[in-house]
Short mmCIF file of C-alpha atoms in Angstrom, two decimals:
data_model
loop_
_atom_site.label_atom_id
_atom_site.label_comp_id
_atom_site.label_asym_id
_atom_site.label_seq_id
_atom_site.Cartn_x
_atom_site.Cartn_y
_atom_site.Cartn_z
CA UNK H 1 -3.52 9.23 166.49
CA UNK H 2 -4.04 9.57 162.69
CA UNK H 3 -2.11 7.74 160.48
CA UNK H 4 -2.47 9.26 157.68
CA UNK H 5 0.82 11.01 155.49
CA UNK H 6 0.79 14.58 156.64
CA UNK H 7 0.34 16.07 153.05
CA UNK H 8 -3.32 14.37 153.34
CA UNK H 9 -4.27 16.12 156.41
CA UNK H 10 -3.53 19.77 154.69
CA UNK H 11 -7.23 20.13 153.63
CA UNK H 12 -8.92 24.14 153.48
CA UNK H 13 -10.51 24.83 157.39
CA UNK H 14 -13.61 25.64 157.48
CA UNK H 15 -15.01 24.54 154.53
CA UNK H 16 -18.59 23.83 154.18
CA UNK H 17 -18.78 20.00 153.60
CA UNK H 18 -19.89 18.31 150.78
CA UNK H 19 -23.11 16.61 150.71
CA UNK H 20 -24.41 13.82 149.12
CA UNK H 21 -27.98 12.14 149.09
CA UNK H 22 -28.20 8.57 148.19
CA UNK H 23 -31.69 7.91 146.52
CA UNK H 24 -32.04 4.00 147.63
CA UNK H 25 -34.19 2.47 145.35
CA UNK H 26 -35.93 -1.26 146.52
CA UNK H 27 -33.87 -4.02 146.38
CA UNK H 28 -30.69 -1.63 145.36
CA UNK H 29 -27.15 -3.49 145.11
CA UNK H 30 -25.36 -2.91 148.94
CA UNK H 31 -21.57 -3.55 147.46
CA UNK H 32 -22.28 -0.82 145.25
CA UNK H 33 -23.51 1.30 147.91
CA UNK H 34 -20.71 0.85 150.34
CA UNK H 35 -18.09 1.31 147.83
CA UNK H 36 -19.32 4.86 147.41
CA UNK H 37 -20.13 5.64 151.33
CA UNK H 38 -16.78 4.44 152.46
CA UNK H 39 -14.84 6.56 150.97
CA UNK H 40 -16.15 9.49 151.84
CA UNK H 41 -16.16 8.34 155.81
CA UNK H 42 -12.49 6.87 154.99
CA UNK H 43 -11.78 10.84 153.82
CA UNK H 44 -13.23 11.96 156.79
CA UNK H 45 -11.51 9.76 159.20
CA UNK H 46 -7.94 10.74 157.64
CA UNK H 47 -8.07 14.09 157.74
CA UNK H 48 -10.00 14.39 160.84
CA UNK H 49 -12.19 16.56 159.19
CA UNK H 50 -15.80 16.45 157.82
CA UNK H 51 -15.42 17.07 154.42
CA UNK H 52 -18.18 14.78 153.48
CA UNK H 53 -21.72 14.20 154.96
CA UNK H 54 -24.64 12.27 153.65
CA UNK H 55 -28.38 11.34 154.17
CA UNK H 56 -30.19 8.21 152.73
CA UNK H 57 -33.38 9.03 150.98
CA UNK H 58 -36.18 6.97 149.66
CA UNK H 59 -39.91 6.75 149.03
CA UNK H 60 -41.44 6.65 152.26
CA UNK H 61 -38.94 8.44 153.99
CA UNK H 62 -39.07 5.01 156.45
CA UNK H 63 -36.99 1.94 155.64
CA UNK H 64 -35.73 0.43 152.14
CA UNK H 65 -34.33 -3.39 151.77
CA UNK H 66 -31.21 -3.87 149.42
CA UNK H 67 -31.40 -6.81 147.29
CA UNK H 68 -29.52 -9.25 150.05
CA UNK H 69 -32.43 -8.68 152.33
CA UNK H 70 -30.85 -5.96 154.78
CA UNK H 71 -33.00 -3.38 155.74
CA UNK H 72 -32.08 0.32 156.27
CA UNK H 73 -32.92 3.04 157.86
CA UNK H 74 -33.70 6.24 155.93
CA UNK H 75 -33.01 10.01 157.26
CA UNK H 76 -35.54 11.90 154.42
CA UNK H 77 -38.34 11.13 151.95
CA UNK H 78 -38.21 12.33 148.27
CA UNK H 79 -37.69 16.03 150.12
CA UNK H 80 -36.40 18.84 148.86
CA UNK H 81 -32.58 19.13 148.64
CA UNK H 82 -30.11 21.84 148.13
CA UNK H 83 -28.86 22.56 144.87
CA UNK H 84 -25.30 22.08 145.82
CA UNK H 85 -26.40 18.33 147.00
CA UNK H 86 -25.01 15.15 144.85
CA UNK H 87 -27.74 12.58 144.08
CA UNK H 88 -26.53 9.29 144.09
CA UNK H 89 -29.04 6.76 142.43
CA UNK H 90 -28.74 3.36 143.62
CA UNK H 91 -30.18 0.71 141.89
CA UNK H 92 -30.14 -2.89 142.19
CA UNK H 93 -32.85 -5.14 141.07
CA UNK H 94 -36.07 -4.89 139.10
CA UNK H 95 -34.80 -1.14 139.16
CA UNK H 96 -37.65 -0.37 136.29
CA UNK H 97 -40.58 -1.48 139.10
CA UNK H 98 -38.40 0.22 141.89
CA UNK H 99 -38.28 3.32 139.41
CA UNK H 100 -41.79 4.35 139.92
CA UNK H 101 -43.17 7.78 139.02
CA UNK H 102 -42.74 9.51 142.40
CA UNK H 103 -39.12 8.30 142.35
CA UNK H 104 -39.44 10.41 138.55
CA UNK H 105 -40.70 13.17 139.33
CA UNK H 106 -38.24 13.65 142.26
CA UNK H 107 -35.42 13.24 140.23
CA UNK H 108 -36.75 15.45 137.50
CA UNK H 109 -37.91 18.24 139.54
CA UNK H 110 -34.35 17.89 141.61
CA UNK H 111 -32.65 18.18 137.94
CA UNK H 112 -34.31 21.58 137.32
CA UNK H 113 -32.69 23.36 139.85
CA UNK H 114 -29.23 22.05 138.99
CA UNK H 115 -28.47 19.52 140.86
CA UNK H 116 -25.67 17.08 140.27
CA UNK H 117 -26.90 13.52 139.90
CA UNK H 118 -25.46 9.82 139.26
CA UNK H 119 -26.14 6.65 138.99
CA UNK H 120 -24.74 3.46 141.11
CA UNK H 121 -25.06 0.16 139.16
CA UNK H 122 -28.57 0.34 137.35
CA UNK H 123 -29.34 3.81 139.32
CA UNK H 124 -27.93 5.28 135.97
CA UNK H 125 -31.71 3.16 134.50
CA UNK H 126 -33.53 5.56 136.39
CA UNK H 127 -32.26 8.58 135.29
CA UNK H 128 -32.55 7.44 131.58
CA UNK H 129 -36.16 7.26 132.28
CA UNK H 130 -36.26 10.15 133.81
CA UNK H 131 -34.37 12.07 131.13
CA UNK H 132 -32.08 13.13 132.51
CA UNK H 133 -29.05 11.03 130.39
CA UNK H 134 -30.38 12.06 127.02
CA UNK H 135 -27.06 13.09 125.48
CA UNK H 136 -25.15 12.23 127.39
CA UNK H 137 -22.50 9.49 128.08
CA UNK H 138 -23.53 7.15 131.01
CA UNK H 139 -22.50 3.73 131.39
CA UNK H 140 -24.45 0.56 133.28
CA UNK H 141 -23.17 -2.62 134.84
CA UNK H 142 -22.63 -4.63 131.20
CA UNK H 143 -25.45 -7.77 131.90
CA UNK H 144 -27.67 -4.64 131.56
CA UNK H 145 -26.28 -3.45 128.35
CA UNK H 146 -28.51 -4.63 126.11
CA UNK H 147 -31.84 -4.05 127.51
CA UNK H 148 -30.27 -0.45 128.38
CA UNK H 149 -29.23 0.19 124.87
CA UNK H 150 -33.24 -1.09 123.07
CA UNK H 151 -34.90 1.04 125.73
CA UNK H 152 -32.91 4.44 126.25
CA UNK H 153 -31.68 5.36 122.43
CA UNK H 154 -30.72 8.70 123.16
CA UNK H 155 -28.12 7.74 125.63
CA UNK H 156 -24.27 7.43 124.41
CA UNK H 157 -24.21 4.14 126.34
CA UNK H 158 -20.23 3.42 127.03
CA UNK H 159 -18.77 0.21 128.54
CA UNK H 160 -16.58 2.61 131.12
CA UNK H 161 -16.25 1.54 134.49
CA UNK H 162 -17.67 5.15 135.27
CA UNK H 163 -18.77 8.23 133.25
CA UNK H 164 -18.70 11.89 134.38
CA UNK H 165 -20.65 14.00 131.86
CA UNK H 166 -20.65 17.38 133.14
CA UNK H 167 -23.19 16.94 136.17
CA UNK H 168 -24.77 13.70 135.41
CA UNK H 169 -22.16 10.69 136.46
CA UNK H 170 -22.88 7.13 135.96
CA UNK H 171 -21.07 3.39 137.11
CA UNK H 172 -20.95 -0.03 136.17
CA UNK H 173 -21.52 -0.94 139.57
CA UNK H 174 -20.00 -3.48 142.30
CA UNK H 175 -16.46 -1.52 142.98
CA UNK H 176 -16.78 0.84 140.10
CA UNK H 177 -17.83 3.05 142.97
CA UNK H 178 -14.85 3.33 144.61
CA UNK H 179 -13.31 4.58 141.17
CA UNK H 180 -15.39 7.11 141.31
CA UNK H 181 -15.83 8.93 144.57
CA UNK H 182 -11.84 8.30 144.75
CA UNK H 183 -12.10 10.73 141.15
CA UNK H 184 -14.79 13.13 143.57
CA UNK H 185 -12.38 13.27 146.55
CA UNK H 186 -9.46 14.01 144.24
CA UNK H 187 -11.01 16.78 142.90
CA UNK H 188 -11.91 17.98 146.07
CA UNK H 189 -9.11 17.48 147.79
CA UNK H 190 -6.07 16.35 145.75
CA UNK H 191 -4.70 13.01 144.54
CA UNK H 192 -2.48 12.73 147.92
CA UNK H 193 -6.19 12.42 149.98
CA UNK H 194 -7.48 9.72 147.51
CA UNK H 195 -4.52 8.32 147.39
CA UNK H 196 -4.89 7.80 150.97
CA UNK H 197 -7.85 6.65 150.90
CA UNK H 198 -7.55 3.86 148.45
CA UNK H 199 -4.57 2.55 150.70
CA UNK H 200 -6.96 2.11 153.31
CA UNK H 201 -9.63 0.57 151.08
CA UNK H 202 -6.73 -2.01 150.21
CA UNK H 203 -7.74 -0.91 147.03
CA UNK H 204 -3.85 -1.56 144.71
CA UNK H 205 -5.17 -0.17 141.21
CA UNK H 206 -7.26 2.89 141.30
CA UNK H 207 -9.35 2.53 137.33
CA UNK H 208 -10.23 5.72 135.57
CA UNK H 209 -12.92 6.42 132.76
CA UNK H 210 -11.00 4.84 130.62
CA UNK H 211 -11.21 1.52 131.72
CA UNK H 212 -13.80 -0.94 130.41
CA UNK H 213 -15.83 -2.92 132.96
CA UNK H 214 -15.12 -6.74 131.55
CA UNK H 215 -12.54 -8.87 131.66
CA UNK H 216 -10.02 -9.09 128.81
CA UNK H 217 -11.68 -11.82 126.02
CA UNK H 218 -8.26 -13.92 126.93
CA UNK H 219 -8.96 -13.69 130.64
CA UNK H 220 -12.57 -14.83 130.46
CA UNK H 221 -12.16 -17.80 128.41
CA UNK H 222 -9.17 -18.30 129.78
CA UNK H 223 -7.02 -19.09 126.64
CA UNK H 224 -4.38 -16.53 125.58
CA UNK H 225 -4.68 -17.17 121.48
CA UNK H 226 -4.79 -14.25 119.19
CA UNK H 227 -6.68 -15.11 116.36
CA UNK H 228 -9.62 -17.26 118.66
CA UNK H 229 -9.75 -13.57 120.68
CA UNK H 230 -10.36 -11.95 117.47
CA UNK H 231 -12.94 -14.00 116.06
CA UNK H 232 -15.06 -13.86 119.55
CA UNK H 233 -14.49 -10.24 119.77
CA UNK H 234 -16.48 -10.42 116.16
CA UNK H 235 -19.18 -12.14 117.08
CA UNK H 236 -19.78 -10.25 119.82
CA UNK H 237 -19.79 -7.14 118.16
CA UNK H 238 -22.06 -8.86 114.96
CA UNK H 239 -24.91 -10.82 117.03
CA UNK H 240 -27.90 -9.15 114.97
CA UNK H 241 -26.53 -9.71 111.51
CA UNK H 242 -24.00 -13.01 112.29
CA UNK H 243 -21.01 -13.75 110.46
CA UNK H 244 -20.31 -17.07 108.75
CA UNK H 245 -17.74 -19.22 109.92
CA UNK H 246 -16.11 -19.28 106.36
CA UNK H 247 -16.20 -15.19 106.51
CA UNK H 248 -14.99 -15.08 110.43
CA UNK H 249 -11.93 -17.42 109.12
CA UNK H 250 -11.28 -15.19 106.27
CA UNK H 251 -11.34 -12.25 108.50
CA UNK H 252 -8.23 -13.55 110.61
CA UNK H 253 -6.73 -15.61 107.68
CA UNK H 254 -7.27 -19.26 108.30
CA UNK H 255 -9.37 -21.72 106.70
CA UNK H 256 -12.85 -22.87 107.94
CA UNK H 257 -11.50 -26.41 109.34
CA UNK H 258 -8.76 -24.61 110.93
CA UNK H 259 -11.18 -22.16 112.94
CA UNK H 260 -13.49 -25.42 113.61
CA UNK H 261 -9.90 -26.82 115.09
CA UNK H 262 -9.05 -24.02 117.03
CA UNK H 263 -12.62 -23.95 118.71
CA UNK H 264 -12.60 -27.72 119.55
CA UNK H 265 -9.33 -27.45 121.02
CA UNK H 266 -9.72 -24.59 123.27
CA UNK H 267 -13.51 -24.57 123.86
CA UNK H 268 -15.07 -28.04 123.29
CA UNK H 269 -17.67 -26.39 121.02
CA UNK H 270 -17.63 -25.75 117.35
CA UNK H 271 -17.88 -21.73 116.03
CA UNK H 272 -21.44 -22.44 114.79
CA UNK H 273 -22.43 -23.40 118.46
CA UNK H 274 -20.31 -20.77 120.51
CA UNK H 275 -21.79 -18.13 118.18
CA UNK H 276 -25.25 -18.96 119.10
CA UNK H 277 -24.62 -19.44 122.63
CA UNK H 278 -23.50 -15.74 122.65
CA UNK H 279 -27.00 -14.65 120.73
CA UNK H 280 -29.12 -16.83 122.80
CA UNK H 281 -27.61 -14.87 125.97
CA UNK H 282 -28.20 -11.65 124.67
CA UNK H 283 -32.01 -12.82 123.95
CA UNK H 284 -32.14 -13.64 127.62
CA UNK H 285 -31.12 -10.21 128.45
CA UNK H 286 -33.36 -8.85 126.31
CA UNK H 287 -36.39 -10.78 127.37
CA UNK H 288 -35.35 -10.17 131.41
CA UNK H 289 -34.77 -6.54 130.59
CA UNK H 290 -37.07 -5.40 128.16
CA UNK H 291 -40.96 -5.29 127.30
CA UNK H 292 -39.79 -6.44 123.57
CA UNK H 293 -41.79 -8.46 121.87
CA UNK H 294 -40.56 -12.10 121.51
CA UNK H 295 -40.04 -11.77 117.86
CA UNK H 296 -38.03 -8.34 117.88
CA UNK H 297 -35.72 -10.46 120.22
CA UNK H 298 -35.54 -12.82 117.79
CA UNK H 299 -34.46 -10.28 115.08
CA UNK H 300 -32.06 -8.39 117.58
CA UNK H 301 -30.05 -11.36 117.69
CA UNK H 302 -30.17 -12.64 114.09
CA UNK H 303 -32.55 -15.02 113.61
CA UNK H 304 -34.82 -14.82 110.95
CA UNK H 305 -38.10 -16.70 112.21
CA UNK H 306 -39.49 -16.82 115.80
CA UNK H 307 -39.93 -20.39 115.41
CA UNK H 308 -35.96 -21.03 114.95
CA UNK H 309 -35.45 -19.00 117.66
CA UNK H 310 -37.76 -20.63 119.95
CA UNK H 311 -36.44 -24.08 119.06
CA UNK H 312 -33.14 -22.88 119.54
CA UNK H 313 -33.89 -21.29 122.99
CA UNK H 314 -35.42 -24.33 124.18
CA UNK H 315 -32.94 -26.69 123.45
CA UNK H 316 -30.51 -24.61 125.44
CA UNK H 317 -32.57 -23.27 128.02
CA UNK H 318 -34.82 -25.64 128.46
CA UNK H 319 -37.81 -23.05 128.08
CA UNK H 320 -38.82 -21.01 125.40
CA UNK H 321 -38.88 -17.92 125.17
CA UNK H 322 -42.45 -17.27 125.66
CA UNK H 323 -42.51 -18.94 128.73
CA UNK H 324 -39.17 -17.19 130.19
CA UNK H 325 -41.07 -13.72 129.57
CA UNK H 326 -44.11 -15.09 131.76
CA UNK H 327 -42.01 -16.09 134.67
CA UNK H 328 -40.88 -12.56 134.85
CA UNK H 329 -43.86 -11.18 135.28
CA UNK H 330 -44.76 -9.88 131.87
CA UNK H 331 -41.61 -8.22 131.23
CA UNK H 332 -41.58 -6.32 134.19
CA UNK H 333 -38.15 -4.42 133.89
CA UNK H 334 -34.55 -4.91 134.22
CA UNK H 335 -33.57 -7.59 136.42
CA UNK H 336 -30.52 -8.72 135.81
CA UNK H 337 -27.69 -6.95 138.57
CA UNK H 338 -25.05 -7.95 140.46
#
């Protein structure tokens, strides 16, 4: 016996379902995955209707391992679909080696005839390179930001949880994909249905595209102070040409000791040394990510000779740079994902 309220059993009868084909790339991200599958079968299971089926696709058309080291089975090969089919691009992994040209031309030849496509976690990387986001808003899990943002220019790259942009839909991954096949089944079949749903995901606080992925500043330095929020939120948004710490103090009206204060109290670190952990990240990302060259890294993220930067990435990394970009294989690709 259904549980379910009756206003979300009133769906249309007879209704051809909707069907979606998720494109599993190697080593793609599973929580991403399941967040989108179950809802649909949660929708299905409610209503006691089919209002959603699915097949999982691949190169091969055999089996594809997600990047825990499960192994699934897949129902199709890069086959044609039907243009009323929903491609759903997970990614996970190395996602630019997993992206390889068949997995292109699939995509782009699927594309032509209209079909609606997004991307799970760094799925939305392989429809950049396939094109298919130029123009368009799309968003990507935020560790891949910056490698997204050097590579795919043409891209209005957003730090949304999800993006819809007309037939090309993107997420942040992890649970962003619950967000938005909750938004799909809403539209399909009313808020009351995804409504439901989401109670049975346990899921209390349904985002929308208006919600960033990250936690607040506050939240993930875990200090509520105003004016130390503000000054991180600047570096963060100034890594290529950095501030000085007598300019970030001006900028939120306290002195230069006064900021050095603030950052010993709450952070153990002085400005000077929080800023540059912040631009030696982003040079990690870039170096994982990206087939940059070390010294457009270096520039990316404000420094002004390769050899500061290298001194500066070993001392905190305990490598340098040019010896991080080996150990990943040349520069292989994105590999930073959840």
């Amino acid at each position: 016996m259904s549980t379910a309220p009756k206003k979300a059993q009133q769906v249309a009868k007879g209704a051809a379902p909707r069907r979606f084909v998720f494109l599993l790339l190697d080593r793609f991200t599973m929580l991403s995955f399941a967040s989108a599958i179950e809802p649909l079968r949660i929708a299905n299971r409610i209503t006691g209707e089919t209002l959603y089926t699915w097949k999982l696709a691949g190169e091969g058309g055999e089996t594809v391992t997600c990047s825990n080291g499960a192994s699934f089975r897949l129902d199709m090969g890069l086959d044609e679909i039907e243009r009323e089919d929903t491609v759903l691009v997970c990614g996970g992994v190395d996602v630019q080696k997993a992206t390889t040209r068949g997995i292109l031309n699939w995509l782009r030849r699927e594309a032509r005839r209209g079909v609606t496509m997004g991307g799970l976690c760094t799925g939305a990387h392989a429809l950049a390179k396939a094109g298919l986001l130029d123009g368009k808003k799309a968003t990507i899990h935020w560790e891949n930001q910056d490698g997204f943002l050097e590579e795919f220019e043409e891209v209005k790259l957003t730090k949304s949880v999800f993006v819809m942009d007309g037939n090309r839909w993107s997420t942040a991954g992890g649970t962003a994909s619950i967000d938005l096949m909750l938004k799909v089944i809403a539209a399909d079949h009313g808020e009351d249905i995804a409504n439901t749903v989401a109670d049975q995901l346990i899921y209390s606080t349904i985002r929308t595209d208006q919600d960033t992925q990250r936690l607040s500043i506050p939240t993930r330095i875990g200090v509520r102070h105003p004016k130390l929020s503000q000054v991180i939120q600047m570096m963060e948004g100034n890594i290529e040409d950095p501030m000085s710490p007598a300019d970030l103090a001006e900028e939120v009206g306290m002195s230069t000791r006064q900021l050095e204060r603030l950052f010993r109290r709450y952070l153990n670190r002085s400005p000077k040394r929080y800023y540059m952990e912040l631009r030696l990240q982003k040079a990690r990302n870039l170096l994982m990510q990206t087939d940059m060259s070390v010294i457009n890294v270096a520039l990316a993220c404000g420094f002004a000779s390769p050899s500061h930067f290298s001194k500066c990435y070993r001392a905190h990394y305990n490598t340098t740079p040019y010896r991080e970009r080996g150990t990943q294989g040349g520069g292989t690709g994105v590999r930073l994902s959840i």
